[in-house]
Each structure stands twice: as C-alpha cells, then as structure tokens.
Amino acid sequence: MAGSAKIRLYVEHPLGEGQSVPLSRDQAHYLFGVMRLATGDAVALFNGRDGEWAAQVVDAGKKGGTLECSASVRPQGAPPDVWLLFAPIKKARTDFIVEKAVEMGVARICPVQTEFTNSERVRRDRLQAHATEAAEQCGATWVPEVSEIDRLDRVLASWQPGRNLMFCDEGLAGSGAALSGAGGAWAVLIGPEGGFSDSERSRLNGLDFAHAVSLGPRILRADTAAVAALTLWQTTLGDW
Amino acid sequence: MAGSAKIRLYVEHPLGEGQSVPLSRDQAHYLFGVMRLATGDAVALFNGRDGEWAAQVVDAGKKGGTLECSASVRPQGAPPDVWLLFAPIKKARTDFIVEKAVEMGVARICPVQTEFTNSERVRRDRLQAHATEAAEQCGATWVPEVSEIDRLDRVLASWQPGRNLMFCDEGLAGSGAALSGAGGAWAVLIGPEGGFSDSERSRLNGLDFAHAVSLGPRILRADTAAVAALTLWQTTLGDW
C-alpha cells in the first residue's frame, strides 16, 4: 500500500494542502471505533477528483471528527474507459463481481437483466458501498459508479455511439486478438450463469460495435469470467 | 454444458462402453437424495483417464447404486502443464482460489507457506473435494491434484528442473510479454495478501527459472490475482 498511512478512506469533500475534512458519523465510527485511530494518526484520503492525500486525525469523536490534509501522495488517476456489464447472480457472487471489477480498474459497473437472469433485484446502494470499500483497499483513486439495473435489450437499444462492446459467451468463437487495434471507449459484457438466450446471442452477433471473445474451453463462473475478460482487455488496451 | 446430462460426476472407476460403475454412499446420496435422480436418468461421468461418458442410472439405492456407461461424449483432455502455487488466506478466499484454479485449467494446485502467510493450516482433503466439485461444474475432464502445504523456500529448493515459474508481486516490473517464447512446463506463484518478504523477493528475482510479471497498477486480492495471472498464461502459452 502506498504512503505511510495504512488506512485509505474515500470522502466526498475537496482535498488540498491544509484542508480540513469533516467526518460523517459512519466514518468516525469506522476510524475511531473499529480501527482505533486517535488524534495524530495518519489516514490516506481520496475523493475521485483531487488525487490521494496524506491526512492526520485532528479531532476524534464518537459521532464525528476532523482530518487535516498535509501532503499530496499521488496525483488523480483516470480509470481506463471500460465499463463492466454483468447479470447479477447470487448475492455473495454479485458482491465478488463488484469487488473484482474495481480491482481490475473499470470506470463504471452496470448490472443488466438478461433473459436467463435469476436475480432481478439488486440493491444499488449496497453494491456502491461495496465498490467504495474495494477502491479503498486496492489503491484506486476513484470509485466506479454502480448504475441501476436495466434490461439488456434496453441497454443495447440506447447504446452510447462509439463505445465498443466485448462480450464473452460459451460456445462462441473469437479470441483476445479481436480487441487489438480498436482503442477508445469499451464495455465488457459477462453473460449470466445459464448463458445468453438464442435471441440475445443473435442480436449481440449482429451489432457492429460488438466483439465476441473466447474465455477458453472450460465453463467459467461469472465472477471468474469478469476477471479473465478484464485481464484480456487491460493487457491489450488498458493501463496494465 | 456439453451432452444431454445436466449432472457431471467425477468417479475413480474405469469408464467404457457398457461399463457398470458402482456408486459410493456419498455419490448415491448426492444423485438420488439431493438431485432426485431415478432409474433411467442421465449422468455424465469422467475419471481423468477415459474421457467423458454418457451414463444412465440402472440401480438407485439409499446407500449405493449403479450407473452404466452408454456412449463416449468427449475424449480425455490433458490439462495444460501449469501449476498454481498460492499462499492460503482466509477459508472462503482459499476455497475460491481452488475453484478458480480449476476453472482456469491448472494441472496441480500447491498451497505454499510464505513468511507473511497467516493461515498455516490447510485441510488438503477439503480443498481436494472442492477441486473435484469445480471440475464437475466447469466441464474439465480431469481434477487437478491439491498437494500438501509446504514452505515456499523448501518448494523452491527442490524445484523440478525445466519448470518455469511466473511470479506476480506488487511493485515488480515486468509484463506478460516476458512469457512469450518460453513454452514447456510452468507454475504460477501468487503472493500472500501482505506481499512477499524482502528476502523472498530477492530470492525469487535471483532464480533463473523465475519470470516476474506485473498485474497492473492496483493491488489485487489473491483470488483476483490468481485468475488474472492464469489468464495471462492461458492466452500466451495455454489452451485458450
């Protein structure tokens, strides 16, 4: 972990030299109740805009507190312009997918409902909190936004012009080589555990912005597939 | 999933046309008690030697039963010659690493104890059962062997001549490009959550069979790193 602070905290507040940062009740509880920090202890802060800052505790209370920024530790990073689209599965696996998407450096996380998606209810706020925690732990200087779940057919119908779509499905030909040469904005789509329906598959194959990619001869769980697909993307087009 | 059978089962017994396959009490409980199969129902079988076979239930009992092989579904596959070496972490994450290693097609799974490894006790039989279940689900025709945990320094001291080692550590330079050109036998080593110690790192860097590889600018959890590293290996040297 970079810097001398062991704890990284995402805050909404502006960061800069000498800047005071007020803590919410939840943040104060985490830093002083759970992690047992006291006045003078170090915390690293980021807010997705001003880079990472070294900060010290200047006021530690039960219901709030204040940190003060001392020095810039790292400039603001920009996420590679890649989104992850995935079909939510069982709760624990969905949490894993969000965590892994953040570690893999995506800019946005979009749950999509496909024809074979079992889980249709997703608590966006819970997944967003999960993404924030993963960003704090993996050293990213931004937190990807988790969007509300939407139906895949609607997502494709209102697709952002110019954004490429890499999709991964068992039984599809294709390879990572299909990615090379096509820079710019991207999204990676991981199918549900039951695969795409025939109509979804033929629709995806007919889209001129979609690129089919193979993830090998074995059937991968959705969370495994998300990491594998994003590894292909990062090594070919991203920040690795 | 290949074939008409929805359930794939790993057995020790030889498989071939007309072959009867006796079931253990655990297998009978799973097929008839949990999955509610009955006489005549289809099961796909593999044993790591004879490929995948379509089989039918000919006798379903509470404490045992018999299947009979009808037709070969798929020839025996050979795993790419890559091992995964990893430092065990919390129980659930260790289970995930084993599951993901199987999906990613490794030939062998080796828990290693590094200087910063917290968890020193690993139940090999439990991890092996986990590997078997993952092989049944992901469509592999073999089950990688999980070896007993051993100390990393001892594993490196008795290293198999000719086997390359790809190791992944934060703060290390290197890229997947380091892999190309070096075929043959490989192992992928994932460090513990706390990273390698300085002495481990300098030892690894001094080994002529070791290749440092970067997994990008963010800190990956061990289970994420295992999938990402094996993706790099599979796309460069493996069966993807």
Coordinates of C-alpha atoms in Angstrom, one line a residue:
Chain A
M1 CA 0.0 0.0 0.0
A2 CA 1.4 3.4 -1.0
G3 CA 2.3 6.0 1.6
S4 CA 2.7 5.6 5.4
A5 CA -1.0 5.5 6.2
K6 CA -2.4 2.0 6.4
I7 CA -6.0 3.1 6.1
R8 CA -7.3 4.6 2.8
L9 CA -10.7 6.4 3.0
Y10 CA -12.9 7.7 0.3
V11 CA -14.5 11.0 1.1
E12 CA -16.8 13.4 -0.9
H13 CA -15.0 16.5 0.5
P14 CA -12.5 18.6 -1.5
L15 CA -8.9 17.7 -0.7
G16 CA -5.8 20.1 -0.7
E17 CA -3.0 21.3 1.5
G18 CA -4.2 22.2 5.0
Q19 CA -7.7 21.3 4.0
S20 CA -10.0 20.3 6.9
V21 CA -12.2 17.3 6.2
P22 CA -15.2 16.7 8.4
L23 CA -16.1 13.1 9.0
S24 CA -19.6 11.5 8.9
R25 CA -20.8 9.5 11.8
D26 CA -20.2 6.2 9.9
Q27 CA -16.6 7.3 9.0
A28 CA -15.9 8.4 12.6
H29 CA -17.2 5.0 13.9
Y30 CA -15.0 3.2 11.4
L31 CA -11.8 5.1 12.1
F32 CA -12.1 5.6 15.8
G33 CA -14.4 2.8 16.9
V34 CA -13.4 -0.1 14.7
M35 CA -9.8 0.8 13.6
R36 CA -9.0 2.5 17.0
L37 CA -7.3 5.6 15.4
A38 CA -6.5 8.6 17.7
T39 CA -5.5 12.2 17.3
G40 CA -2.3 12.5 15.2
D41 CA -2.8 9.2 13.4
A42 CA -2.4 9.0 9.7
V43 CA -5.1 8.3 7.1
A44 CA -4.8 8.5 3.3
L45 CA -7.7 10.2 1.6
F46 CA -9.1 10.3 -2.0
N47 CA -12.3 11.7 -3.5
G48 CA -12.1 10.8 -7.1
R49 CA -11.0 14.3 -8.2
D50 CA -8.0 15.6 -6.2
G51 CA -5.7 12.6 -6.1
E52 CA -4.6 10.9 -2.9
W53 CA -3.6 12.9 0.2
A54 CA -1.9 12.2 3.5
A55 CA -4.0 13.4 6.3
Q56 CA -3.9 13.3 10.1
V57 CA -6.7 13.0 12.7
V58 CA -7.1 16.4 14.5
D59 CA -10.4 15.6 16.2
A60 CA -11.7 12.2 17.1
G61 CA -15.2 11.9 18.4
K62 CA -17.9 9.2 18.8
K63 CA -20.3 10.9 16.4
G64 CA -17.9 12.8 14.1
G65 CA -14.4 14.1 13.8
T66 CA -12.0 16.0 11.6
L67 CA -9.0 15.1 9.5
E68 CA -6.5 17.6 8.0
C69 CA -4.7 17.1 4.7
S70 CA -0.9 17.6 4.9
A71 CA 0.7 16.5 1.6
S72 CA -0.3 15.1 -1.8
V73 CA 0.7 11.5 -2.1
R74 CA -0.4 10.6 -5.6
P75 CA -2.0 12.6 -8.5
Q76 CA -5.5 11.8 -9.5
G77 CA -5.7 8.8 -11.8
A78 CA -8.2 8.4 -14.5
P79 CA -9.8 5.0 -14.9
P80 CA -9.4 3.3 -18.3
D81 CA -12.6 3.9 -20.2
V82 CA -14.1 0.4 -19.7
W83 CA -17.4 -0.5 -18.2
L84 CA -18.4 -3.9 -16.8
L85 CA -21.9 -5.1 -17.7
F86 CA -22.9 -8.3 -15.8
A87 CA -26.0 -10.2 -15.0
P88 CA -26.5 -10.3 -11.2
I89 CA -26.3 -13.8 -9.6
K90 CA -26.4 -15.0 -6.0
K91 CA -25.7 -12.2 -3.5
A92 CA -22.2 -13.2 -2.5
R93 CA -21.1 -13.8 -6.1
T94 CA -22.5 -10.4 -7.2
D95 CA -20.5 -8.8 -4.4
F96 CA -17.4 -10.5 -5.6
I97 CA -18.0 -9.3 -9.2
V98 CA -18.3 -5.7 -8.0
E99 CA -15.1 -6.0 -5.9
K100 CA -13.2 -7.6 -8.7
A101 CA -14.4 -5.1 -11.3
V102 CA -13.0 -2.3 -9.1
E103 CA -9.6 -4.0 -8.6
M104 CA -9.5 -4.6 -12.3
G105 CA -9.9 -0.8 -12.8
V106 CA -13.3 -0.3 -14.5
A107 CA -14.8 3.1 -14.8
R108 CA -18.5 2.0 -14.4
I109 CA -20.4 -1.1 -13.2
C110 CA -23.7 -1.8 -14.8
P111 CA -25.9 -4.7 -13.7
V112 CA -28.0 -5.9 -16.6
Q113 CA -31.0 -8.2 -16.6
T114 CA -30.9 -10.8 -19.3
E115 CA -33.5 -13.4 -20.3
F116 CA -31.8 -16.0 -18.1
T117 CA -31.0 -13.7 -15.1
N118 CA -32.4 -15.2 -11.9
S119 CA -31.8 -12.3 -9.6
E120 CA -33.8 -9.3 -10.7
R121 CA -33.5 -7.2 -7.6
V122 CA -30.2 -5.5 -6.9
R123 CA -29.6 -3.0 -4.1
R124 CA -27.6 -0.4 -5.9
D125 CA -26.7 1.4 -2.7
R126 CA -25.2 -1.7 -1.2
L127 CA -23.2 -2.5 -4.4
Q128 CA -22.0 1.1 -4.5
A129 CA -20.8 0.8 -0.8
H130 CA -19.0 -2.4 -1.8
A131 CA -17.3 -0.7 -4.7
T132 CA -16.1 2.2 -2.4
E133 CA -14.6 -0.3 0.0
A134 CA -12.9 -2.2 -2.8
A135 CA -11.4 1.1 -4.1
E136 CA -10.2 2.0 -0.6
Q137 CA -8.4 -1.4 -0.4
C138 CA -7.0 -1.8 -3.9
G139 CA -5.3 1.7 -4.1
A140 CA -7.5 3.2 -6.8
T141 CA -8.0 7.0 -6.7
W142 CA -11.6 6.8 -8.0
V143 CA -14.7 4.8 -7.2
P144 CA -16.6 3.4 -10.2
E145 CA -20.3 4.3 -10.3
V146 CA -22.7 1.4 -10.0
S147 CA -25.7 2.1 -12.1
E148 CA -29.3 0.9 -11.6
I149 CA -30.1 -2.4 -13.1
D150 CA -31.6 -2.3 -16.5
R151 CA -32.7 -4.8 -19.1
L152 CA -30.0 -5.8 -21.6
D153 CA -32.2 -5.2 -24.6
R154 CA -32.9 -1.6 -23.4
V155 CA -29.2 -1.1 -22.7
L156 CA -28.3 -2.2 -26.2
A157 CA -31.1 -0.1 -27.8
S158 CA -29.7 3.1 -26.2
W159 CA -26.0 2.2 -26.6
Q160 CA -23.6 5.1 -26.5
P161 CA -22.3 5.8 -30.0
G162 CA -18.6 5.0 -30.4
R163 CA -18.4 2.6 -27.4
N164 CA -17.2 -0.9 -28.3
L165 CA -18.6 -4.0 -26.6
M166 CA -16.6 -7.1 -25.8
F167 CA -18.9 -10.0 -25.0
C168 CA -18.0 -13.3 -23.6
D169 CA -20.1 -16.4 -24.1
E170 CA -19.5 -20.1 -24.0
G171 CA -19.6 -21.7 -27.4
L172 CA -18.6 -18.6 -29.2
A173 CA -15.5 -18.4 -31.3
G174 CA -13.2 -15.4 -31.2
S175 CA -10.1 -14.5 -29.2
G176 CA -8.5 -11.6 -27.4
A177 CA -6.8 -10.8 -30.7
A178 CA -10.2 -9.4 -31.8
L179 CA -9.5 -6.5 -29.4
S180 CA -6.3 -5.2 -30.8
G181 CA -6.5 -2.1 -32.9
A182 CA -9.8 -1.0 -31.5
G183 CA -9.0 1.6 -28.9
G184 CA -11.4 4.2 -27.4
A185 CA -14.4 3.6 -25.2
W186 CA -15.3 0.0 -24.2
A187 CA -17.6 -2.2 -22.2
V188 CA -17.2 -5.8 -21.3
L189 CA -20.4 -7.9 -21.0
I190 CA -20.4 -11.1 -19.0
G191 CA -23.4 -13.4 -19.5
P192 CA -25.5 -15.0 -16.8
E193 CA -24.7 -18.4 -15.4
G194 CA -27.2 -20.0 -17.8
G195 CA -25.7 -18.3 -20.8
F196 CA -27.4 -15.9 -23.2
S197 CA -30.7 -16.9 -24.9
D198 CA -30.6 -17.6 -28.6
S199 CA -32.2 -14.3 -29.4
E200 CA -29.8 -12.4 -27.2
R201 CA -26.9 -14.2 -28.8
S202 CA -28.0 -13.5 -32.4
R203 CA -28.7 -9.8 -31.5
L204 CA -25.2 -9.4 -30.0
N205 CA -23.6 -11.1 -33.0
G206 CA -25.4 -8.6 -35.3
L207 CA -24.2 -5.5 -33.6
D208 CA -21.4 -3.7 -35.4
F209 CA -19.9 -2.4 -32.1
A210 CA -19.8 -5.9 -30.5
H211 CA -16.7 -8.2 -30.5
A212 CA -17.0 -11.8 -29.4
V213 CA -14.2 -13.1 -27.3
S214 CA -13.5 -16.7 -26.1
L215 CA -12.5 -17.3 -22.5
G216 CA -11.2 -20.8 -23.1
P217 CA -12.6 -24.3 -23.3
R218 CA -14.0 -24.6 -19.8
I219 CA -17.1 -23.0 -18.4
L220 CA -16.2 -20.1 -16.1
R221 CA -18.4 -18.8 -13.3
A222 CA -19.5 -15.2 -13.8
D223 CA -17.0 -13.8 -11.3
T224 CA -14.1 -15.7 -12.8
A225 CA -15.2 -14.7 -16.3
A226 CA -15.3 -11.0 -15.2
V227 CA -11.7 -11.1 -14.0
A228 CA -10.5 -13.1 -17.1
A229 CA -12.2 -10.8 -19.6
L230 CA -11.0 -7.6 -17.9
T231 CA -7.4 -9.1 -17.8
L232 CA -7.7 -9.6 -21.6
W233 CA -8.9 -6.0 -22.0
Q234 CA -6.3 -4.5 -19.7
T235 CA -3.4 -6.2 -21.2
T236 CA -4.5 -5.4 -24.7
L237 CA -6.0 -1.9 -24.4
G238 CA -5.8 -0.8 -20.8
D239 CA -3.4 0.5 -18.1
W240 CA -1.5 -2.7 -17.3
Chain B
M1 CA -22.9 -27.8 -20.6
A2 CA -21.9 -30.5 -23.1
G3 CA -24.2 -33.5 -23.7
S4 CA -27.7 -34.1 -22.5
A5 CA -26.9 -34.9 -18.9
K6 CA -27.1 -32.0 -16.6
I7 CA -25.1 -33.6 -13.9
R8 CA -21.4 -34.3 -14.3
L9 CA -19.8 -36.7 -11.8
Y10 CA -16.2 -37.5 -11.2
V11 CA -15.6 -41.2 -10.4
E12 CA -12.5 -43.3 -9.8
H13 CA -13.9 -46.3 -11.7
P14 CA -12.8 -47.2 -15.3
L15 CA -15.2 -46.0 -17.9
G16 CA -16.1 -47.6 -21.3
E17 CA -19.0 -48.8 -23.4
G18 CA -21.4 -50.9 -21.3
Q19 CA -19.2 -50.5 -18.2
S20 CA -21.0 -50.7 -14.8
V21 CA -20.0 -48.1 -12.4
P22 CA -20.8 -48.7 -8.7
L23 CA -21.5 -45.6 -6.6
S24 CA -20.3 -44.8 -3.1
R25 CA -22.7 -43.9 -0.4
D26 CA -21.9 -40.2 -0.8
Q27 CA -22.4 -40.3 -4.5
A28 CA -25.7 -42.2 -4.2
H29 CA -26.9 -39.6 -1.6
Y30 CA -25.9 -36.8 -3.9
L31 CA -27.5 -38.2 -7.1
F32 CA -30.7 -39.8 -5.6
G33 CA -31.2 -37.9 -2.3
V34 CA -30.1 -34.3 -3.3
M35 CA -30.6 -34.2 -7.1
R36 CA -33.6 -36.7 -7.0
L37 CA -32.4 -38.8 -10.0
A38 CA -34.1 -42.1 -10.6
T39 CA -33.6 -45.2 -12.7
G40 CA -33.0 -44.3 -16.4
D41 CA -31.9 -40.7 -15.7
A42 CA -28.7 -39.5 -17.4
V43 CA -25.4 -38.6 -15.8
A44 CA -22.1 -37.6 -17.4
L45 CA -19.1 -39.3 -16.0
F46 CA -15.3 -38.6 -16.1
N47 CA -12.4 -40.1 -14.2
G48 CA -9.4 -38.2 -15.5
R49 CA -8.3 -41.0 -17.8
D50 CA -11.1 -42.3 -20.1
G51 CA -12.8 -39.0 -21.3
E52 CA -16.4 -38.1 -20.6
W53 CA -19.1 -40.7 -20.9
A54 CA -22.9 -40.6 -21.0
A55 CA -24.3 -42.9 -18.4
Q56 CA -27.7 -43.9 -17.1
V57 CA -28.9 -44.9 -13.6
V58 CA -29.6 -48.6 -13.5
D59 CA -29.9 -49.0 -9.8
A60 CA -30.7 -46.2 -7.3
G61 CA -30.5 -47.0 -3.6
K62 CA -30.1 -45.1 -0.4
K63 CA -26.7 -46.4 0.4
G64 CA -25.4 -47.1 -3.1
G65 CA -26.3 -47.6 -6.7
T66 CA -25.1 -48.4 -10.2
L67 CA -24.6 -46.4 -13.3
E68 CA -24.0 -47.8 -16.8
C69 CA -21.9 -46.1 -19.5
S70 CA -23.6 -45.9 -22.9
A71 CA -21.5 -43.7 -25.2
S72 CA -18.4 -41.6 -25.2
V73 CA -19.2 -37.9 -25.1
R74 CA -15.8 -36.4 -25.2
P75 CA -12.2 -37.6 -25.4
Q76 CA -9.9 -37.3 -22.4
G77 CA -8.4 -33.8 -22.3
A78 CA -4.9 -33.1 -21.0
P79 CA -4.5 -30.1 -18.7
P80 CA -2.0 -27.5 -19.8
D81 CA 1.2 -28.1 -17.8
V82 CA 0.7 -25.3 -15.4
W83 CA 0.6 -25.4 -11.6
L84 CA -0.8 -22.8 -9.3
L85 CA 1.2 -22.0 -6.2
F86 CA -0.6 -19.8 -3.7
A87 CA -0.4 -18.7 -0.1
P88 CA -3.5 -19.8 1.8
I89 CA -5.6 -16.9 3.2
K90 CA -9.0 -16.8 4.9
K91 CA -11.0 -20.0 4.4
A92 CA -13.6 -18.7 2.0
R93 CA -11.0 -17.0 -0.2
T94 CA -8.8 -20.1 -0.2
D95 CA -11.8 -22.1 -1.4
F96 CA -12.4 -19.5 -4.2
I97 CA -8.8 -19.8 -5.3
V98 CA -9.0 -23.5 -5.6
E99 CA -12.3 -23.3 -7.5
K100 CA -10.9 -20.6 -9.9
A101 CA -7.7 -22.5 -10.5
V102 CA -9.7 -25.5 -11.7
E103 CA -11.9 -23.4 -14.0
M104 CA -8.7 -21.8 -15.4
G105 CA -7.4 -25.3 -16.2
V106 CA -4.3 -25.9 -14.0
A107 CA -2.8 -29.3 -13.7
R108 CA -1.9 -29.0 -10.0
I109 CA -2.7 -26.8 -7.0
C110 CA 0.1 -26.3 -4.4
P111 CA -0.6 -24.3 -1.2
V112 CA 2.7 -22.7 -0.1
Q113 CA 3.6 -21.1 3.2
T114 CA 5.4 -17.8 2.8
E115 CA 6.9 -15.6 5.5
F116 CA 3.8 -13.5 5.6
T117 CA 1.3 -16.3 5.3
N118 CA -1.3 -16.0 8.1
S119 CA -3.1 -19.3 7.6
E120 CA -0.7 -22.2 8.1
R121 CA -3.2 -25.0 8.4
V122 CA -4.9 -26.2 5.3
R123 CA -7.2 -29.2 5.1
R124 CA -5.9 -30.9 1.9
D125 CA -8.9 -33.3 1.7
R126 CA -11.4 -30.4 1.9
L127 CA -9.6 -28.5 -0.8
Q128 CA -9.4 -31.6 -3.0
A129 CA -13.1 -32.1 -2.7
H130 CA -13.6 -28.5 -3.7
A131 CA -11.4 -29.0 -6.7
T132 CA -13.4 -32.1 -7.7
E133 CA -16.7 -30.2 -7.5
A134 CA -15.3 -27.3 -9.5
A135 CA -14.1 -29.8 -12.2
E136 CA -17.6 -31.3 -12.3
Q137 CA -19.1 -27.9 -12.8
C138 CA -16.7 -26.3 -15.3
G139 CA -16.6 -29.2 -17.8
A140 CA -13.0 -30.3 -17.3
T141 CA -12.2 -34.0 -17.9
W142 CA -9.6 -34.1 -15.1
V143 CA -9.3 -33.0 -11.5
P144 CA -6.1 -31.2 -10.5
E145 CA -4.4 -32.7 -7.5
V146 CA -4.1 -30.5 -4.5
S147 CA -0.8 -31.1 -2.8
E148 CA 0.0 -30.8 0.9
I149 CA 1.1 -27.3 2.0
D150 CA 4.8 -26.8 2.1
R151 CA 7.1 -23.9 2.8
L152 CA 8.0 -21.8 -0.2
D153 CA 11.7 -21.9 0.5
R154 CA 11.6 -25.7 0.5
V155 CA 9.5 -25.8 -2.7
L156 CA 12.0 -23.6 -4.4
A157 CA 15.0 -25.6 -3.1
S158 CA 13.6 -28.8 -4.6
W159 CA 12.3 -27.2 -7.8
Q160 CA 11.6 -29.5 -10.7
P161 CA 14.3 -29.0 -13.4
G162 CA 13.0 -27.4 -16.5
R163 CA 9.8 -26.0 -15.0
N164 CA 9.4 -22.2 -15.4
L165 CA 7.9 -20.1 -12.6
M166 CA 5.8 -17.0 -13.3
F167 CA 5.5 -14.9 -10.1
C168 CA 3.3 -11.9 -9.5
D169 CA 4.1 -9.3 -6.9
E170 CA 3.1 -5.7 -6.4
G171 CA 5.9 -3.2 -7.1
L172 CA 7.6 -5.5 -9.5
A173 CA 8.2 -4.5 -13.0
G174 CA 7.7 -7.0 -15.9
S175 CA 4.8 -7.8 -18.1
G176 CA 3.0 -10.7 -19.8
A177 CA 5.4 -10.3 -22.7
A178 CA 8.0 -11.9 -20.5
L179 CA 6.2 -15.2 -21.0
S180 CA 6.2 -15.4 -24.8
G181 CA 8.7 -17.8 -26.3
A182 CA 9.1 -19.9 -23.1
G183 CA 6.9 -22.9 -23.6
G184 CA 7.1 -26.2 -21.7
A185 CA 6.2 -26.7 -18.0
W186 CA 5.1 -23.8 -15.9
A187 CA 4.0 -22.8 -12.4
V188 CA 2.3 -19.5 -11.4
L189 CA 3.0 -18.2 -8.0
I190 CA 0.6 -15.7 -6.3
G191 CA 2.0 -13.9 -3.2
P192 CA 0.2 -13.6 0.1
E193 CA -2.0 -10.6 1.0
G194 CA 0.9 -9.0 2.8
G195 CA 3.2 -9.5 -0.2
F196 CA 6.5 -11.4 -0.2
S197 CA 9.2 -10.6 2.3
D198 CA 12.3 -8.8 1.1
S199 CA 14.3 -12.0 1.3
E200 CA 11.7 -14.0 -0.6
R201 CA 11.6 -11.3 -3.2
S202 CA 15.3 -11.2 -3.7
R203 CA 15.5 -14.9 -3.8
L204 CA 12.8 -15.1 -6.5
N205 CA 14.5 -12.4 -8.5
G206 CA 17.7 -14.4 -8.5
L207 CA 16.2 -17.7 -9.8
D208 CA 17.0 -18.3 -13.5
F209 CA 13.6 -20.2 -14.0
A210 CA 11.6 -17.3 -12.5
H211 CA 9.8 -14.7 -14.6
A212 CA 8.3 -11.6 -12.9
V213 CA 5.0 -10.4 -14.3
S214 CA 3.0 -7.3 -13.5
L215 CA -0.7 -7.5 -12.8
G216 CA -1.3 -3.8 -13.3
P217 CA -1.2 -0.7 -11.1
R218 CA -3.8 -1.7 -8.5
I219 CA -3.5 -4.1 -5.6
L220 CA -5.3 -7.3 -6.4
R221 CA -6.7 -9.7 -3.8
A222 CA -5.1 -13.1 -4.1
D223 CA -8.1 -14.8 -5.7
T224 CA -8.4 -12.0 -8.3
A225 CA -4.6 -12.2 -8.9
A226 CA -4.8 -16.0 -9.5
V227 CA -7.4 -15.6 -12.2
A228 CA -5.6 -12.6 -13.8
A229 CA -2.2 -14.4 -13.8
L230 CA -3.7 -17.6 -15.2
T231 CA -5.5 -15.6 -17.9
L232 CA -2.1 -14.1 -19.0
W233 CA -0.6 -17.6 -19.0
Q234 CA -3.5 -19.3 -20.8
T235 CA -3.7 -16.6 -23.6
T236 CA 0.1 -16.7 -24.1
L237 CA 1.0 -20.3 -23.6
G238 CA -2.1 -22.4 -22.8
D239 CA -5.2 -23.9 -24.3
W240 CA -7.3 -20.7 -24.8

